[in-house]
Coordinates of C-alpha atoms in Angstrom, one line a residue:
M434 CA 8.1 -8.3 16.9
F435 CA 6.9 -5.7 14.4
G436 CA 5.0 -3.9 17.1
S437 CA 8.0 -3.5 19.3
M438 CA 9.8 -0.2 19.5
L439 CA 13.1 -2.2 19.0
F440 CA 12.0 -3.4 15.6
P441 CA 12.7 -0.2 13.6
V442 CA 16.2 -0.2 15.2
F443 CA 16.7 -3.9 14.2
L444 CA 15.4 -3.4 10.7
G445 CA 17.5 -0.3 10.2
S446 CA 20.7 -2.1 11.3
V447 CA 20.0 -5.0 9.0
V448 CA 19.4 -2.6 6.1
L449 CA 22.7 -0.9 6.8
L450 CA 24.7 -4.1 6.9
F451 CA 22.9 -5.4 3.8
F452 CA 23.9 -2.5 1.6
L453 CA 27.2 -1.5 3.2
L454 CA 28.9 -4.9 3.3
P455 CA 30.0 -6.6 0.0
A456 CA 27.1 -7.7 -2.1
K457 CA 28.2 -11.4 -2.0
W458 CA 27.5 -11.4 1.8
R459 CA 23.9 -10.4 1.5
P460 CA 22.3 -13.9 1.9
A461 CA 24.5 -14.5 4.9
V462 CA 23.5 -11.1 6.4
L463 CA 19.8 -12.0 6.0
L464 CA 20.2 -15.5 7.4
F465 CA 22.3 -14.3 10.4
S466 CA 19.9 -11.4 11.1
S467 CA 16.9 -13.8 10.9
Y468 CA 18.5 -16.1 13.5
I469 CA 19.1 -13.2 15.8
F470 CA 15.5 -12.1 15.3
C471 CA 14.3 -15.6 16.2
A472 CA 16.7 -15.9 19.2
Y473 CA 15.3 -12.6 20.5
L474 CA 11.8 -14.1 20.5
S475 CA 12.9 -17.5 21.9
I476 CA 16.2 -19.4 22.1
A477 CA 14.2 -22.7 22.0
A478 CA 12.6 -21.5 18.8
L479 CA 16.0 -20.8 17.2
A480 CA 17.2 -24.3 18.2
C481 CA 14.1 -25.8 16.6
L482 CA 14.5 -23.7 13.4
L483 CA 18.1 -24.7 13.1
F484 CA 17.2 -28.4 13.5
V485 CA 14.4 -28.3 11.0
S486 CA 16.5 -26.3 8.4
A487 CA 19.5 -28.7 8.8
T488 CA 17.3 -31.7 8.5
A489 CA 15.6 -30.4 5.3
W490 CA 19.0 -29.5 3.8
A491 CA 20.5 -32.9 4.5
A492 CA 17.4 -34.8 3.4
G493 CA 17.3 -32.8 0.2
L494 CA 21.0 -33.7 -0.6
W495 CA 20.3 -37.4 0.2
I496 CA 17.1 -37.5 -2.0
S497 CA 19.0 -35.9 -4.9
S498 CA 21.9 -38.3 -4.5
L499 CA 19.5 -41.3 -4.6
Q500 CA 17.7 -39.9 -7.6
T501 CA 21.0 -39.4 -9.5
K502 CA 21.8 -43.1 -8.9
G503 CA 18.4 -44.1 -10.2
F504 CA 16.9 -45.0 -6.8
I505 CA 13.8 -42.9 -7.2
K506 CA 11.7 -45.0 -4.8
K507 CA 14.3 -44.8 -2.1
G508 CA 14.4 -41.1 -2.5
R509 CA 10.7 -40.9 -2.0
I510 CA 11.0 -43.0 1.1
V511 CA 13.6 -40.6 2.5
A512 CA 11.2 -37.7 1.7
A513 CA 8.3 -39.5 3.4
V514 CA 10.4 -40.1 6.6
A515 CA 11.5 -36.5 6.7
V516 CA 7.9 -35.2 6.1
S517 CA 6.7 -37.6 8.8
I518 CA 9.2 -36.0 11.2
C519 CA 7.8 -32.6 10.4
V520 CA 4.2 -33.7 10.9
A521 CA 5.1 -35.4 14.1
M522 CA 6.8 -32.3 15.5
L523 CA 3.8 -30.2 14.6
A524 CA 1.4 -32.6 16.2
V525 CA 3.5 -32.9 19.4
F526 CA 3.8 -29.2 19.9
K527 CA 0.3 -28.4 19.0
Y528 CA -1.5 -31.2 20.8
A529 CA 0.8 -32.0 23.7
G530 CA -1.3 -30.2 26.3
S531 CA -4.6 -31.6 25.0
L532 CA -3.1 -35.1 24.8
A533 CA -2.6 -35.0 28.6
G534 CA -6.3 -34.4 29.2
W535 CA -7.5 -36.9 26.6
T536 CA -5.4 -39.8 27.9
G537 CA -6.1 -39.3 31.6
M538 CA -2.6 -38.0 32.6
R539 CA -3.9 -35.2 34.8
G540 CA -1.6 -34.7 37.8
T541 CA 1.1 -37.0 36.5
K542 CA 4.7 -36.2 35.7
A543 CA 3.9 -36.9 32.0
E544 CA 1.2 -34.2 32.1
T545 CA 3.7 -31.7 33.6
V546 CA 6.2 -32.4 30.9
L547 CA 3.7 -32.2 28.1
S548 CA 2.1 -29.0 29.4
Q549 CA 5.5 -27.3 29.4
L550 CA 5.9 -27.8 25.6
V551 CA 5.4 -24.4 24.0
M552 CA 4.9 -24.1 20.3
P553 CA 8.2 -22.5 18.9
V554 CA 7.6 -19.2 17.1
G555 CA 6.8 -19.7 13.4
L556 CA 7.1 -23.5 13.6
S557 CA 3.9 -24.4 11.6
F558 CA 4.7 -21.9 8.9
Y559 CA 8.3 -23.0 8.1
L560 CA 7.4 -26.7 8.5
F561 CA 4.9 -26.3 5.7
Q562 CA 7.6 -24.8 3.6
V563 CA 10.0 -27.6 4.4
I564 CA 7.3 -30.2 3.6
S565 CA 6.6 -28.6 0.2
Y566 CA 10.3 -28.5 -0.6
L567 CA 10.8 -32.2 0.2
V568 CA 7.6 -33.3 -1.6
D569 CA 8.5 -31.3 -4.8
L570 CA 12.1 -32.5 -4.7
A571 CA 11.0 -36.1 -4.4
G572 CA 8.5 -35.6 -7.2
G573 CA 11.2 -34.2 -9.5
K574 CA 9.6 -30.8 -9.8
I575 CA 12.6 -28.9 -8.4
Q576 CA 16.3 -29.4 -7.8
E577 CA 18.0 -29.7 -4.4
E578 CA 19.7 -26.6 -3.0
K579 CA 23.3 -27.4 -1.9
N580 CA 24.0 -24.1 -0.3
F581 CA 22.7 -24.2 3.2
C582 CA 22.8 -20.4 3.5
Y583 CA 20.4 -20.0 0.6
L584 CA 18.0 -22.7 1.7
G585 CA 18.2 -21.5 5.3
C586 CA 17.1 -18.0 4.2
V587 CA 14.0 -19.6 2.6
F588 CA 12.8 -21.0 5.9
A589 CA 14.2 -18.3 8.3
F590 CA 13.8 -14.9 6.5
F591 CA 12.7 -12.8 9.4
P592 CA 9.8 -10.7 7.9
K593 CA 7.9 -13.9 7.2
L594 CA 9.2 -16.2 10.0
V595 CA 6.5 -15.6 12.6
S596 CA 3.3 -15.8 10.5
G597 CA 4.2 -16.4 6.9
P598 CA 3.3 -16.1 4.1
I599 CA 4.1 -19.8 3.4
E600 CA 6.5 -19.4 0.5
R601 CA 7.5 -22.1 -2.1
V602 CA 11.2 -22.7 -2.5
Q603 CA 11.0 -22.5 -6.3
D604 CA 9.6 -18.9 -6.0
F605 CA 11.7 -17.6 -3.1
L606 CA 15.1 -19.2 -3.7
P607 CA 15.8 -17.4 -7.1
Q608 CA 15.3 -14.1 -5.3
I609 CA 17.9 -14.9 -2.7
K610 CA 20.4 -15.8 -5.4
R611 CA 19.7 -12.4 -7.1
L612 CA 20.3 -10.3 -4.1
R613 CA 23.7 -9.0 -5.5
G614 CA 21.8 -6.9 -8.0
V615 CA 19.5 -5.1 -5.6
K616 CA 20.3 -1.4 -5.5
L617 CA 19.7 0.8 -2.4
L618 CA 18.5 3.9 -4.2
D619 CA 15.5 2.4 -6.1
R620 CA 12.8 5.0 -5.6
G621 CA 10.0 2.9 -6.9
R622 CA 10.8 -0.1 -4.7
L623 CA 11.4 1.9 -1.5
S624 CA 8.3 4.0 -2.1
S625 CA 6.2 0.8 -2.5
A626 CA 7.8 -0.7 0.6
F627 CA 7.0 2.4 2.6
T628 CA 3.4 2.2 1.5
Y629 CA 3.1 -1.4 2.5
L630 CA 4.6 -0.7 5.9
L631 CA 2.3 2.3 6.6
W632 CA -0.9 0.5 5.5
G633 CA 0.1 -2.5 7.5
Y634 CA 0.7 -0.5 10.7
F635 CA -2.5 1.4 10.2
M636 CA -4.5 -1.8 10.0
K637 CA -2.8 -3.3 13.0
M638 CA -2.3 -0.3 15.4
V639 CA -5.3 1.9 14.5
V640 CA -8.0 -0.7 13.7
A641 CA -7.0 -4.2 15.0
D642 CA -5.5 -3.2 18.4
R643 CA -8.2 -0.7 19.1
L644 CA -10.9 -3.3 18.4
A645 CA -9.0 -5.9 20.5
M646 CA -9.9 -4.1 23.7
Q647 CA -13.7 -4.2 23.0
V648 CA -13.5 -7.8 21.7
G649 CA -11.7 -9.0 24.8
I650 CA -14.3 -7.5 27.1
L651 CA -17.3 -8.8 25.1
F652 CA -16.0 -12.4 24.9
D653 CA -14.8 -12.5 28.5
R654 CA -17.9 -10.9 30.0
Y655 CA -20.5 -11.9 27.5
Q656 CA -23.1 -12.6 30.2
E657 CA -23.3 -8.8 30.9
F658 CA -24.3 -7.8 27.4
D659 CA -27.4 -8.1 25.3
S660 CA -27.8 -9.5 21.7
F661 CA -26.9 -6.2 20.0
F662 CA -23.5 -5.9 21.7
L663 CA -22.7 -9.6 21.2
V664 CA -23.5 -9.3 17.5
L665 CA -21.3 -6.2 17.5
G666 CA -18.6 -8.3 19.2
A667 CA -18.7 -10.9 16.5
F668 CA -18.5 -8.2 13.9
F669 CA -15.6 -6.4 15.7
Y670 CA -13.6 -9.7 15.8
T671 CA -14.3 -10.4 12.2
V672 CA -12.7 -7.0 11.4
Q673 CA -10.0 -7.4 14.0
I674 CA -8.6 -10.7 12.9
Y675 CA -8.5 -9.5 9.3
C676 CA -6.8 -6.2 10.0
D677 CA -4.4 -7.9 12.4
F678 CA -3.3 -10.7 10.1
A679 CA -3.4 -8.7 6.9
G680 CA -1.6 -5.9 8.7
Y681 CA 1.2 -8.3 9.6
S682 CA 1.3 -9.5 6.0
Y683 CA 1.6 -6.0 4.6
I684 CA 4.4 -5.2 7.0
A685 CA 6.2 -8.4 6.1
V686 CA 5.8 -7.6 2.4
G687 CA 7.1 -4.0 2.9
C688 CA 10.1 -5.2 4.9
A689 CA 11.0 -7.8 2.3
K690 CA 10.7 -5.2 -0.5
I691 CA 13.4 -3.1 1.1
F692 CA 15.8 -6.0 0.3
G693 CA 14.4 -6.6 -3.2
I694 CA 12.4 -9.6 -2.2
D695 CA 8.7 -10.1 -3.2
L696 CA 6.6 -12.1 -0.9
T697 CA 3.2 -13.7 -1.6
Q698 CA 0.3 -11.3 -1.3
N699 CA -1.6 -13.2 1.4
F700 CA -4.9 -11.2 1.3
R701 CA -7.0 -10.0 -1.6
A702 CA -9.9 -8.1 0.0
P703 CA -11.4 -11.3 1.4
Y704 CA -14.6 -9.7 2.7
Q705 CA -15.5 -8.6 -0.8
A706 CA -16.0 -12.3 -1.8
Q707 CA -19.3 -13.3 -3.2
S708 CA -19.0 -16.9 -2.0
I709 CA -17.1 -19.0 0.5
T710 CA -15.0 -20.5 -2.3
E711 CA -14.0 -17.1 -3.4
F712 CA -13.3 -16.1 0.2
W713 CA -10.7 -18.8 0.5
R714 CA -9.1 -17.6 -2.7
R715 CA -8.7 -14.3 -1.1
W716 CA -8.0 -15.2 2.6
H717 CA -4.6 -16.5 3.7
V718 CA -3.7 -17.2 0.1
S719 CA -0.5 -19.0 0.8
L720 CA -2.1 -21.5 3.2
S721 CA -5.2 -22.1 1.1
S722 CA -3.0 -22.8 -2.0
W723 CA -0.7 -25.0 0.0
L724 CA -3.6 -27.1 1.3
R725 CA -5.0 -27.3 -2.3
D726 CA -1.7 -28.4 -3.8
Y727 CA -0.4 -30.7 -1.1
L728 CA -3.6 -32.2 0.4
Y729 CA -6.7 -31.6 -1.7
I730 CA -5.2 -32.5 -5.1
P731 CA -3.3 -35.6 -3.8
L732 CA -6.5 -36.8 -2.3
G733 CA -8.1 -36.7 -5.7
G734 CA -9.5 -33.2 -5.7
G735 CA -12.7 -33.1 -7.8
R736 CA -11.6 -35.6 -10.3
K737 CA -13.4 -38.6 -8.8
G738 CA -17.0 -37.4 -8.7
F739 CA -18.9 -34.9 -6.7
C740 CA -19.3 -36.9 -3.5
R741 CA -15.6 -37.6 -3.4
K742 CA -14.9 -33.9 -4.0
C743 CA -17.1 -33.0 -1.0
V744 CA -15.4 -35.6 1.2
N745 CA -12.0 -34.2 0.2
T746 CA -13.2 -30.7 0.9
M747 CA -14.3 -31.7 4.4
I748 CA -10.9 -33.4 5.0
V749 CA -9.0 -30.3 3.9
F750 CA -11.0 -28.0 6.2
L751 CA -10.8 -30.4 9.1
V752 CA -7.0 -30.4 8.7
C753 CA -7.1 -26.6 8.4
G754 CA -9.0 -26.3 11.7
M755 CA -6.6 -28.7 13.4
W756 CA -3.6 -26.8 12.1
H757 CA -4.9 -23.7 13.8
G758 CA -5.3 -25.2 17.2
S759 CA -6.0 -28.3 19.3
G760 CA -9.3 -27.3 20.9
L761 CA -12.6 -28.5 19.7
S762 CA -13.6 -25.0 18.8
F763 CA -11.0 -24.9 16.1
I764 CA -12.3 -28.3 14.7
I765 CA -15.8 -26.9 14.7
W766 CA -14.5 -23.8 12.9
G767 CA -12.9 -26.0 10.2
I768 CA -16.0 -28.2 9.9
L769 CA -18.2 -25.1 9.5
H770 CA -16.1 -23.9 6.6
G771 CA -16.1 -27.3 5.1
L772 CA -19.9 -27.4 5.2
Y773 CA -20.0 -23.9 3.8
S774 CA -17.8 -25.0 0.9
V775 CA -19.7 -28.2 0.2
T776 CA -23.0 -26.2 0.1
D777 CA -21.4 -23.7 -2.3
N778 CA -20.2 -26.6 -4.5
L779 CA -23.7 -28.0 -4.5
F780 CA -25.1 -24.6 -5.6
R781 CA -22.6 -24.3 -8.3
K782 CA -23.3 -27.9 -9.5
K783 CA -27.0 -27.1 -9.7
G784 CA -26.5 -23.8 -11.3
W785 CA -28.1 -21.9 -8.5
K786 CA -27.0 -18.4 -7.6
M787 CA -26.7 -17.4 -4.0
P788 CA -28.8 -14.3 -3.3
A789 CA -26.9 -11.5 -1.6
G790 CA -23.7 -13.5 -1.9
R791 CA -21.4 -11.0 -0.3
L792 CA -23.6 -10.5 2.7
I793 CA -24.3 -14.2 3.2
T794 CA -20.6 -15.0 2.9
F795 CA -19.6 -12.3 5.4
G796 CA -22.2 -13.6 7.8
E797 CA -21.0 -17.2 7.5
V798 CA -17.4 -16.2 8.1
A799 CA -18.3 -13.9 11.0
F800 CA -20.3 -16.7 12.7
A801 CA -17.5 -19.2 12.3
W802 CA -15.0 -16.7 13.8
I803 CA -16.9 -16.9 17.1
F804 CA -15.6 -20.5 17.6
F805 CA -12.1 -19.2 16.5
R806 CA -12.0 -16.4 19.1
A807 CA -13.7 -18.2 22.1
S808 CA -11.3 -19.7 24.6
N809 CA -13.1 -23.1 24.3
L810 CA -16.1 -24.7 22.8
G811 CA -18.3 -24.1 25.8
Q812 CA -17.7 -20.4 25.8
A813 CA -18.4 -20.3 22.0
L814 CA -21.7 -22.1 22.4
S815 CA -22.7 -20.0 25.4
Y816 CA -21.8 -16.8 23.5
I817 CA -23.9 -17.8 20.5
K818 CA -26.9 -18.9 22.7
R819 CA -26.9 -15.5 24.5
M820 CA -26.4 -13.7 21.2
F821 CA -29.7 -15.1 19.9
T822 CA -31.7 -15.1 23.1
A823 CA -30.7 -12.1 25.2
G824 CA -32.7 -9.6 23.2
I825 CA -32.0 -5.8 23.2
D826 CA -32.2 -3.7 26.3
F827 CA -32.1 -0.1 25.4
G828 CA -31.9 0.9 29.0
K829 CA -28.5 -0.7 29.4
V830 CA -26.9 0.7 26.3
Q831 CA -25.1 3.5 28.1
G832 CA -23.8 1.2 30.8
A833 CA -22.5 -1.2 28.2
R834 CA -20.8 1.6 26.4
E835 CA -19.0 2.6 29.6
I836 CA -17.8 -0.9 30.2
L837 CA -16.4 -1.1 26.7
G838 CA -15.0 2.4 26.8
L839 CA -17.0 3.4 23.8
S840 CA -17.1 7.2 24.1
G841 CA -18.3 9.3 21.2
M842 CA -14.7 9.9 20.0
E843 CA -13.9 6.2 20.3
I844 CA -16.9 5.2 18.2
L845 CA -15.9 7.8 15.6
V846 CA -12.3 6.6 15.4
I847 CA -13.4 2.9 15.2
G848 CA -16.1 3.6 12.6
A849 CA -13.8 5.7 10.5
G850 CA -11.0 3.1 10.6
I851 CA -13.3 0.2 9.6
L852 CA -14.9 2.3 6.9
M853 CA -11.5 3.2 5.4
V854 CA -10.4 -0.4 5.4
F855 CA -13.6 -1.6 3.7
L856 CA -13.6 1.3 1.1
M857 CA -10.0 0.6 0.2
D858 CA -10.8 -3.1 -0.1
E859 CA -13.7 -2.3 -2.3
R860 CA -11.6 -0.2 -4.7
C861 CA -8.7 -2.7 -4.6
S862 CA -11.1 -5.5 -5.5
K863 CA -12.6 -3.6 -8.4
K864 CA -9.1 -2.6 -9.7
R865 CA -7.7 -6.1 -9.0
M866 CA -4.6 -4.7 -7.3
H867 CA -3.4 -4.1 -3.8
F868 CA -3.6 -0.8 -2.0
P869 CA 0.1 0.1 -2.2
F870 CA 0.0 -0.4 -6.0
L871 CA -3.0 1.9 -6.2
V872 CA -1.1 4.6 -4.3
Q873 CA 2.0 4.2 -6.5
Q874 CA -0.1 5.0 -9.6
E875 CA -1.2 8.3 -8.2
K876 CA 0.6 11.6 -8.7
N877 CA 3.3 12.7 -6.3
Y878 CA 1.1 15.1 -4.3
V879 CA -1.6 12.5 -3.9
R880 CA 0.9 9.8 -2.8
Y881 CA 2.5 12.2 -0.3
F882 CA -0.9 13.2 1.1
V883 CA -1.7 9.5 1.6
F884 CA 1.6 9.0 3.4
Y885 CA 0.9 12.0 5.6
L886 CA -2.6 10.9 6.4
L887 CA -1.6 7.4 7.4
L888 CA 1.4 8.6 9.5
I889 CA -0.8 11.1 11.4
S890 CA -3.5 8.5 11.9
I891 CA -0.9 6.0 13.3
F892 CA 0.7 8.6 15.6
I893 CA -2.6 10.1 16.9
F894 CA -5.0 7.1 16.9
G895 CA -2.7 4.1 17.0
I896 CA -2.5 2.0 20.2
Y897 CA 1.0 2.2 21.5
G898 CA 3.3 3.9 24.0
P899 CA 4.3 3.6 27.7
G900 CA 1.9 1.5 29.8
Y901 CA 0.5 -0.3 26.8
H902 CA 1.5 -3.9 26.1
V903 CA 1.2 -4.2 22.3
E904 CA -1.2 -6.9 21.2
Q905 CA 0.8 -9.8 19.7
F906 CA -0.2 -10.7 16.2
I907 CA -3.1 -13.2 16.4
Y908 CA -1.5 -15.7 14.0
M909 CA 1.7 -15.9 16.1
Q910 CA 0.1 -18.6 18.1
F911 CA -0.5 -20.8 15.1

């Protein structure tokens, strides 16, 4: 993965092959490298990826053939069957373990088999891409892709394989076909890619992984802490999951830019949002837009009255919660965001303005993240109960700091890291552009100073090295 010491070696090898071999081989280089990347993570994941990619390619050719002959309805039936297979795969892998408990299979051979089913790496992300490809093809919005290598790259491209972004075929495929024109010595592109990589690793290694240690202790041993530290734990996780996932996304975008490919910008300073509706336009953009286009709008969107709009909104967020995990805590997380969104829609309909919108939105999101982080619903409810009832015991502050490893220097590093992320997001939000673009607009000496500052911060304050098991990116499990 991106946090492994082997990844720079892998990336460097792919870059060398990409630019040294004949340009016409570039799609094949990326596809083969992506399959090696997937196989390194899991052979079973590679087998699943190959099966899904081949199924999508074959189904696409079949649908196109039927459409050419005038059998539009039959083409849609083929698409529906292929999409059903994708949904069934996702449901089985995500809910196999929970299914055993719900159906009373405990202790049986069936329970043993189901519990051994492990979600293949990146499955839910590339399945969503396959579904959008088949739906758009059946709807006549795009043409089928006959070249398996090109289409395979869309689903398997290694920077986005594990945790997205969820790309649309019509946006990604033309870039694969233009790879021959990508030049190695493109100073602007490489400088931009380097900035994305540095900022992503800063968010992940300096901020997210450092916070992960305190968050883990606070959620696992919440009975030992008072209300102040439990509120702090919720705040820390709110920052951790953002820096972890956004950090991954920035690294993915940076890696892709080296090859001349532009990925979707998955985050747009989400904690600067003034409402929950705006938050979801800024958070995990590729997922929220996918749910809008392939679930919310087909359900009727807001075209059939306010009540129907609210029902559709709740359905979308329920599905969003279920997509993230099989536990009840994920469903509650989805329902909470649905209720937040319905309330926001009501305020907008009435013309009311939410006071302190940014603060309220941040609080809503942070509260919901507790259900997301907790190992189960029971732990989430117990954590929340203690957070509101334990009070503040000043006599135990020093002891709590020692348990958490929060020395003066650690507090300073954490505070500075969080402050830097929020200040950069504030500026990016005002300028309506991403941090790497802001840096590229500066003079050379300013840009080099930023590079130096980020590199030094990563090397000195980043969490890595012998004896440390790098935290996997949170969204790998989804």
